[in-house]
Amino acid sequence: MENESIVFHGNLQQLLAKVETGEMIPKLQASHAPMCKFFTAYYVISGIRHVVPLVHGPTGCPLYMSDFVRTRECCEMRGVPLEPTACTTLDESHIIYGGEGKLLEAVKEAYAKYHPDLIVILSCCCSGIIGDDVESIAREAEKQVGCRVLALRSEGFGGDFRSGYEDAFKLIMELMDPPQKKMKGTINILGARWGPSPTEFNWDMDEIERLLSEIGIKVNAIIAGGCTVEQIRHAREVELNASWCYDWGQKLGDLMQEKFGVPYSRTGQPYGPEATKEWLLGVAKPLGMEEKALEVIEREMKEVEPDLAYLRQALAGKTAIIEISEFPGPIRALSLARMAKEFGARPVVINVHPYTIKERMPSIKYILETGLNPEIILTKGLFRLGSFRSSKETEDELEAIVRMYDNVIFFGNSGRFPPCPVVNLTLMNPAFQPQYGFKGIRNIAALVRQALENKDLPRSRLFRGMLYGTGKR
Amino acid sequence: MGPENGEEPAGRRVPSPESCTDPYLRCAFNGAAQTALGVLGCALLAHSPQGCEYLVNNAFASQECDYMETVTLCTKLCVDEIVHGGEDILARTIREAKDLPISALFVISACGPEIVGDDIVAVCETLQPEVKFRLIPIPSPGFRGSQYDGIDIALDTILKRLAKKRGEKIPGSVCLIAPHANANPTWPADLTWVKQTLSRMGIPVIATLTHKTPLSEIENIASAETSLLLSHDAGQKAADYLFAAYGIEQICKGIPLPIGMTNTQRWLAALGERFGAQKTAEGMVAEGEKMVMATCRRKMPMARFLYRTPAAIVADATVGIPLVRFVTEEMEMTPELVALYTSQRTVRELLDKELKDLGLNPKVVYGTDVYKTRAGLREVRPKVIFGSTIERHASEGLPVAYVVEVVRIMRQFRMINREYFGYTGILNLFECVQNEWTMAWRSKEKRYEAKW
């Protein structure tokens, strides 16, 4: 059963233990470089409408945001108007003499130019190291302009990518006013990024909103996926906070519960019928809308019953090898493992990087508490120098692992060429989105059907050669 | 209308007087990465926090590197390294990379390690005996300036560290400088056109600084007789250095790059004259112009209907300055706004000369940012913009009929690289206008439903 490329084979609990003791933290410094704290903080802040994210640093830091997040993701793909990506453009003289004076002027200038509802100063490596006091400047500047001015210490070296999200969500809490009333049957959805439009995958959020609306639940704000400062101000007036992904909402949800007493519904990603039911009831029950939710669930389940029957029949007795190499992270892989198990398959998750387990420790622990503890395999290729995506070594290892099992189906994306049916769960093909909720069940059933019915069709020599070279067929 | 900013010294990019800008240009670290990744058979190690790796990825894509051939590494600096210094982790990472099959490892440092004083030059000198490849440190923190400053910094280091002190001159030869400082998203096609042109004229290329350039080319650069700068935005310092250090004469200096018929004719004529290949140059011009006219006769570009339509040009100087003449002469539109990303004196002088020569008096913005561009568009209210996807969105609410995306394109994808230089370049630009014209005319909704 073992092969020499496997460096870990056990379950999630055992992997977590190795990560916690430091045994499984990648030794190679150069492998696996996700975004820095600054990037992720920026993502969250830019999800508020009419905000000026004012980057206190040189021009390199905001440019990725300007090109990729603002122009492509927001303006081109999500119908968001062009919003500013402002920068103080620090140079050598500011590094030597400090940039606080320029920052104060920049805030005033940003207000005059853009008339925003909010200005958030984001420090980066330079301003952090030279010790510019961004918080004091924010307080001083706020007296001189007509909107709130907040500061966020988001130096790229200052934490892992997750800390940027969390610190930004925490900062947003400063905008929340004491509640004047309770908004009956209303929730906030927490943890959205890549705004100012709902979260990174609109289709999934659309499905969640559709189901909530069927039950009669209203959404005050998606924080921070295109919400307004006004909605954030009223965020404490809702009855409940929820998130489409336990992991992303967790920090803000816990903090709002602890500080403001707003309960937070702890549920995982709604992949498959059980997780979807759990998600909806997790929101509806505390609002006293369980009965209506059950009605909706029953109706929706009836509609997808043929798909559910197909998935049960198609997956029963199979080994589902699950790999998420696109937007890699363990949570989606684990949600898929849960769904595969529900349909009668034996899930085996491969190559979730220990770094990502470390970054999501609280969520992983919660998932274990819910009873999900799938088999995990990590291979040598995961720890090589450079990027582990599109790596020939991990492809070869995946193929070898698939050969170790009988009756295998692969849940991943079409960039892999294992000798078994491939369920293409890429998030880059809108034709089969959403994957969440009841519409998601239909799409996943369609993807499984494609995989099984077309398993004998030839795979693309062209794409394989493109990804992994022509050394091996 | 005159230019918006004051006089600035040659070769130096003076920062914008504004405190709050919305910049078009990336930082020096990105420019240095772009330059280093243009050297073949090498790897790049970013001594930086992990976010800066994204600037390396962008440079990697711009230089069309292949991840099966080029490895990029990052020291992923965290608080510990900022507080206690990151030299140890840099040394460790170099040691981890010691088995890579490369001829050189470029070590580029970002803002953090430079401020805390990591001496990447000393670390590389210490580690050099332990590794088989050459270690080339390039201190290039983002705060040293824009991506163009980074290109100049990296070219300076590369030339001083890698070029041999002397080499036998190869008569009539040339080296090409800064082809990558060009906002055409598929600029390698411009470089290919230049190389094909030189080849037809019998002019050998000694080295390209940099794009898929073997180290040996850089080592032998002293053999070049002349240099040809392929950017108006960066590389002039390298050309000056090559002249001072090796007597390499810069040619085609002070004339716009070959975009459009007149610019191409002028540029080819200058080359022909310098290398005694006037006849070949004239032949290329005649053949090229005939091909363009014949193609246009068959395809009928819709640009001909835009006679004297007020236009804006928002781009780098490399594409933007030559476009002024192309848009005015060949397309017969009237540039009323020219907003360039850079502002050094050489850029100003070249644009001024072109505007005077053409008898144009547009609003000119040097060192523009997104805010200044939008303000300029509001003021001038052009009907056509030659620019990027950003201007498409920045012009929302204004009566702009066409936004022709020629730089930093996000809306359309190009699988095949397309040049703007030379005669096929003219057709490629006409094609951009044509597609935008078609999209502007496309029905946004159906008036009624069909019966079937």
PDB file of C-alpha atoms in Angstrom, chain A residues 27-36 39 54 58-64 66-68 70-72 75-76 80-92 95 102 105-106 109-110 112-114 125-126 129-130 156-161 355 359 385-386 389-390 465-469, chain B residues 15-28 45 49-55 58 67-68 71-82 89 92-93 96-98 100 111-113 115-116 142-147 369-372 374 389-390 392-394 396 405 408 410-411:
ATOM      1  CA  LYS A  27      11.549  22.850   5.962  1.00  0.00           C
ATOM      2  CA  LEU A  28      12.176  24.408   2.592  1.00  0.00           C
ATOM      3  CA  GLN A  29      11.867  28.134   3.015  1.00  0.00           C
ATOM      4  CA  ALA A  30      11.349  28.687  -0.673  1.00  0.00           C
ATOM      5  CA  SER A  31       8.337  26.453  -1.163  1.00  0.00           C
ATOM      6  CA  HIS A  32       4.745  27.608  -1.008  1.00  0.00           C
ATOM      7  CA  ALA A  33       4.418  31.393  -1.076  1.00  0.00           C
ATOM      8  CA  PRO A  34       0.816  32.529  -0.673  1.00  0.00           C
ATOM      9  CA  MET A  35      -0.157  36.167  -0.394  1.00  0.00           C
ATOM     10  CA  CYS A  36       1.286  38.376   2.314  1.00  0.00           C
ATOM     11  CA  PHE A  39      -2.554  41.690   0.231  1.00  0.00           C
ATOM     12  CA  LEU A  54      -4.617  54.275   1.093  1.00  0.00           C
ATOM     13  CA  PRO A  58       6.017  52.333  -2.583  1.00  0.00           C
ATOM     14  CA  THR A  59       4.068  51.615  -5.764  1.00  0.00           C
ATOM     15  CA  GLY A  60       4.755  47.881  -5.985  1.00  0.00           C
ATOM     16  CA  CYS A  61       2.417  46.970  -3.135  1.00  0.00           C
ATOM     17  CA  PRO A  62      -0.836  48.425  -4.542  1.00  0.00           C
ATOM     18  CA  LEU A  63      -0.166  47.550  -8.149  1.00  0.00           C
ATOM     19  CA  TYR A  64      -1.122  43.904  -7.961  1.00  0.00           C
ATOM     20  CA  SER A  66      -4.926  47.690  -8.901  1.00  0.00           C
ATOM     21  CA  ASP A  67      -4.425  45.394 -11.882  1.00  0.00           C
ATOM     22  CA  PHE A  68      -5.747  42.124 -10.640  1.00  0.00           C
ATOM     23  CA  ARG A  70      -9.656  46.251  -9.003  1.00  0.00           C
ATOM     24  CA  THR A  71      -9.499  46.296 -12.777  1.00  0.00           C
ATOM     25  CA  ARG A  72      -9.879  42.631 -13.658  1.00  0.00           C
ATOM     26  CA  CYS A  75     -14.453  46.188 -12.875  1.00  0.00           C
ATOM     27  CA  GLU A  76     -14.233  43.631 -15.655  1.00  0.00           C
ATOM     28  CA  VAL A  80     -18.045  47.223  -9.975  1.00  0.00           C
ATOM     29  CA  PRO A  81     -17.197  50.834 -10.873  1.00  0.00           C
ATOM     30  CA  LEU A  82     -13.571  51.920 -10.852  1.00  0.00           C
ATOM     31  CA  GLU A  83     -12.661  52.700  -7.262  1.00  0.00           C
ATOM     32  CA  PRO A  84      -9.353  54.271  -6.229  1.00  0.00           C
ATOM     33  CA  THR A  85      -6.237  52.374  -5.225  1.00  0.00           C
ATOM     34  CA  ALA A  86      -4.345  55.202  -3.579  1.00  0.00           C
ATOM     35  CA  CYS A  87      -0.724  55.185  -2.541  1.00  0.00           C
ATOM     36  CA  THR A  88       1.735  57.529  -0.830  1.00  0.00           C
ATOM     37  CA  THR A  89       4.536  56.356  -3.162  1.00  0.00           C
ATOM     38  CA  LEU A  90       7.265  56.304  -0.534  1.00  0.00           C
ATOM     39  CA  ASP A  91      10.782  56.811  -1.835  1.00  0.00           C
ATOM     40  CA  GLU A  92      14.260  56.749  -0.326  1.00  0.00           C
ATOM     41  CA  ILE A  95      12.540  55.871   4.290  1.00  0.00           C
ATOM     42  CA  LYS A 102       3.225  62.863   3.517  1.00  0.00           C
ATOM     43  CA  GLU A 105      -1.351  65.182   3.350  1.00  0.00           C
ATOM     44  CA  ALA A 106      -2.288  62.088   1.385  1.00  0.00           C
ATOM     45  CA  GLU A 109      -5.829  64.775  -0.694  1.00  0.00           C
ATOM     46  CA  ALA A 110      -7.628  61.425  -0.960  1.00  0.00           C
ATOM     47  CA  ALA A 112     -10.658  65.934  -1.668  1.00  0.00           C
ATOM     48  CA  LYS A 113     -10.157  63.806  -4.767  1.00  0.00           C
ATOM     49  CA  TYR A 114     -12.486  60.868  -4.149  1.00  0.00           C
ATOM     50  CA  CYS A 125       6.814  46.729   4.928  1.00  0.00           C
ATOM     51  CA  CYS A 126       8.511  50.116   4.499  1.00  0.00           C
ATOM     52  CA  ILE A 129       9.850  49.126   9.616  1.00  0.00           C
ATOM     53  CA  ILE A 130      10.589  52.859   9.729  1.00  0.00           C
ATOM     54  CA  GLY A 156       3.753  42.035   4.513  1.00  0.00           C
ATOM     55  CA  PHE A 157       6.235  40.474   6.917  1.00  0.00           C
ATOM     56  CA  GLY A 158       3.912  40.988   9.880  1.00  0.00           C
ATOM     57  CA  GLY A 159       2.034  37.725   9.720  1.00  0.00           C
ATOM     58  CA  ASP A 160       0.786  34.987   7.456  1.00  0.00           C
ATOM     59  CA  PHE A 161      -1.834  35.693   4.838  1.00  0.00           C
ATOM     60  CA  TYR A 355       1.440  25.290   5.947  1.00  0.00           C
ATOM     61  CA  GLU A 359      -2.825  28.732   9.021  1.00  0.00           C
ATOM     62  CA  LEU A 385      11.602  24.146  -4.147  1.00  0.00           C
ATOM     63  CA  GLY A 386       9.390  26.494  -6.108  1.00  0.00           C
ATOM     64  CA  ARG A 389       1.210  23.598  -8.607  1.00  0.00           C
ATOM     65  CA  SER A 390       1.603  22.162 -12.081  1.00  0.00           C
ATOM     66  CA  GLY A 465       2.593  18.234 -22.473  1.00  0.00           C
ATOM     67  CA  MET A 466       1.873  21.877 -21.742  1.00  0.00           C
ATOM     68  CA  LEU A 467       1.599  21.251 -18.009  1.00  0.00           C
ATOM     69  CA  TYR A 468       4.175  18.561 -17.387  1.00  0.00           C
ATOM     70  CA  GLY A 469       6.419  18.402 -20.447  1.00  0.00           C
TER      71      GLY A 469
ATOM     72  CA  PRO B  15       8.350  61.559  -7.895  1.00  0.00           C
ATOM     73  CA  SER B  16       4.967  63.105  -8.352  1.00  0.00           C
ATOM     74  CA  PRO B  17       4.375  66.259  -6.263  1.00  0.00           C
ATOM     75  CA  GLU B  18       1.063  64.789  -5.104  1.00  0.00           C
ATOM     76  CA  SER B  19       0.962  62.998  -1.759  1.00  0.00           C
ATOM     77  CA  CYS B  20      -1.766  60.617  -2.842  1.00  0.00           C
ATOM     78  CA  THR B  21      -1.448  58.895  -6.207  1.00  0.00           C
ATOM     79  CA  ASP B  22      -3.107  55.994  -7.974  1.00  0.00           C
ATOM     80  CA  PRO B  23      -0.091  54.731  -9.911  1.00  0.00           C
ATOM     81  CA  TYR B  24       0.153  52.877 -13.206  1.00  0.00           C
ATOM     82  CA  LEU B  25       3.709  51.720 -12.659  1.00  0.00           C
ATOM     83  CA  ARG B  26       5.023  48.991 -10.439  1.00  0.00           C
ATOM     84  CA  CYS B  27       8.059  49.389  -8.198  1.00  0.00           C
ATOM     85  CA  ALA B  28      11.791  48.992  -8.778  1.00  0.00           C
ATOM     86  CA  LEU B  45      15.701  34.337  -5.551  1.00  0.00           C
ATOM     87  CA  PRO B  49       8.374  38.706   2.340  1.00  0.00           C
ATOM     88  CA  GLN B  50       6.098  36.360   0.437  1.00  0.00           C
ATOM     89  CA  GLY B  51       3.868  39.074  -1.029  1.00  0.00           C
ATOM     90  CA  CYS B  52       6.704  40.425  -3.177  1.00  0.00           C
ATOM     91  CA  GLU B  53       6.782  37.027  -4.866  1.00  0.00           C
ATOM     92  CA  TYR B  54       3.669  38.201  -6.738  1.00  0.00           C
ATOM     93  CA  LEU B  55       5.705  40.981  -8.329  1.00  0.00           C
ATOM     94  CA  ASN B  58       4.201  39.231 -12.842  1.00  0.00           C
ATOM     95  CA  TYR B  67       8.224  27.202 -15.283  1.00  0.00           C
ATOM     96  CA  MET B  68       9.817  24.008 -16.490  1.00  0.00           C
ATOM     97  CA  VAL B  71      12.726  28.491 -11.010  1.00  0.00           C
ATOM     98  CA  THR B  72      11.830  31.415  -8.773  1.00  0.00           C
ATOM     99  CA  LEU B  73      12.440  31.236  -5.046  1.00  0.00           C
ATOM    100  CA  CYS B  74      11.570  33.428  -2.114  1.00  0.00           C
ATOM    101  CA  THR B  75      12.999  33.710   1.386  1.00  0.00           C
ATOM    102  CA  LYS B  76       9.525  34.592   2.732  1.00  0.00           C
ATOM    103  CA  LEU B  77      10.776  36.967   5.385  1.00  0.00           C
ATOM    104  CA  CYS B  78       8.715  37.309   8.538  1.00  0.00           C
ATOM    105  CA  VAL B  79       8.931  39.439  11.669  1.00  0.00           C
ATOM    106  CA  ASP B  80      11.914  37.472  13.025  1.00  0.00           C
ATOM    107  CA  GLU B  81      14.050  38.278  10.004  1.00  0.00           C
ATOM    108  CA  ILE B  82      13.046  41.927  10.070  1.00  0.00           C
ATOM    109  CA  ILE B  89      17.787  32.661   5.946  1.00  0.00           C
ATOM    110  CA  ARG B  92      20.160  28.847   3.929  1.00  0.00           C
ATOM    111  CA  THR B  93      17.944  29.302   0.887  1.00  0.00           C
ATOM    112  CA  GLU B  96      19.010  24.697  -0.532  1.00  0.00           C
ATOM    113  CA  ALA B  97      19.135  25.771  -4.172  1.00  0.00           C
ATOM    114  CA  LYS B  98      22.702  24.602  -4.716  1.00  0.00           C
ATOM    115  CA  LEU B 100      19.675  23.599  -9.339  1.00  0.00           C
ATOM    116  CA  CYS B 111      12.186  46.982   0.771  1.00  0.00           C
ATOM    117  CA  GLY B 112      12.197  45.140   4.111  1.00  0.00           C
ATOM    118  CA  PRO B 113      15.668  43.565   4.035  1.00  0.00           C
ATOM    119  CA  ILE B 115      15.860  48.906   5.292  1.00  0.00           C
ATOM    120  CA  VAL B 116      17.032  46.575   8.039  1.00  0.00           C
ATOM    121  CA  GLY B 142      10.674  49.019  -4.286  1.00  0.00           C
ATOM    122  CA  PHE B 143      11.283  52.414  -2.755  1.00  0.00           C
ATOM    123  CA  ARG B 144      14.178  53.035  -5.178  1.00  0.00           C
ATOM    124  CA  GLY B 145      11.569  54.090  -7.738  1.00  0.00           C
ATOM    125  CA  SER B 146       9.333  52.745 -10.460  1.00  0.00           C
ATOM    126  CA  GLN B 147       9.663  49.537 -12.437  1.00  0.00           C
ATOM    127  CA  ASP B 369      -1.757  58.355 -12.555  1.00  0.00           C
ATOM    128  CA  VAL B 370      -5.320  57.066 -12.744  1.00  0.00           C
ATOM    129  CA  TYR B 371      -6.749  60.155 -11.049  1.00  0.00           C
ATOM    130  CA  LYS B 372      -4.928  62.570 -13.361  1.00  0.00           C
ATOM    131  CA  ARG B 374      -9.606  60.648 -15.345  1.00  0.00           C
ATOM    132  CA  THR B 389      -8.614  48.532 -19.599  1.00  0.00           C
ATOM    133  CA  ILE B 390      -8.287  51.017 -16.744  1.00  0.00           C
ATOM    134  CA  ARG B 392     -12.327  51.922 -20.167  1.00  0.00           C
ATOM    135  CA  HIS B 393     -13.568  52.100 -16.599  1.00  0.00           C
ATOM    136  CA  ALA B 394     -12.072  55.500 -15.784  1.00  0.00           C
ATOM    137  CA  GLU B 396     -17.423  55.688 -17.510  1.00  0.00           C
ATOM    138  CA  GLU B 405      -7.001  48.796 -25.516  1.00  0.00           C
ATOM    139  CA  ARG B 408      -2.138  46.519 -20.181  1.00  0.00           C
ATOM    140  CA  MET B 410      -7.321  42.694 -19.704  1.00  0.00           C
ATOM    141  CA  ARG B 411     -10.424  42.385 -21.825  1.00  0.00           C
TER     142      ARG B 411
END
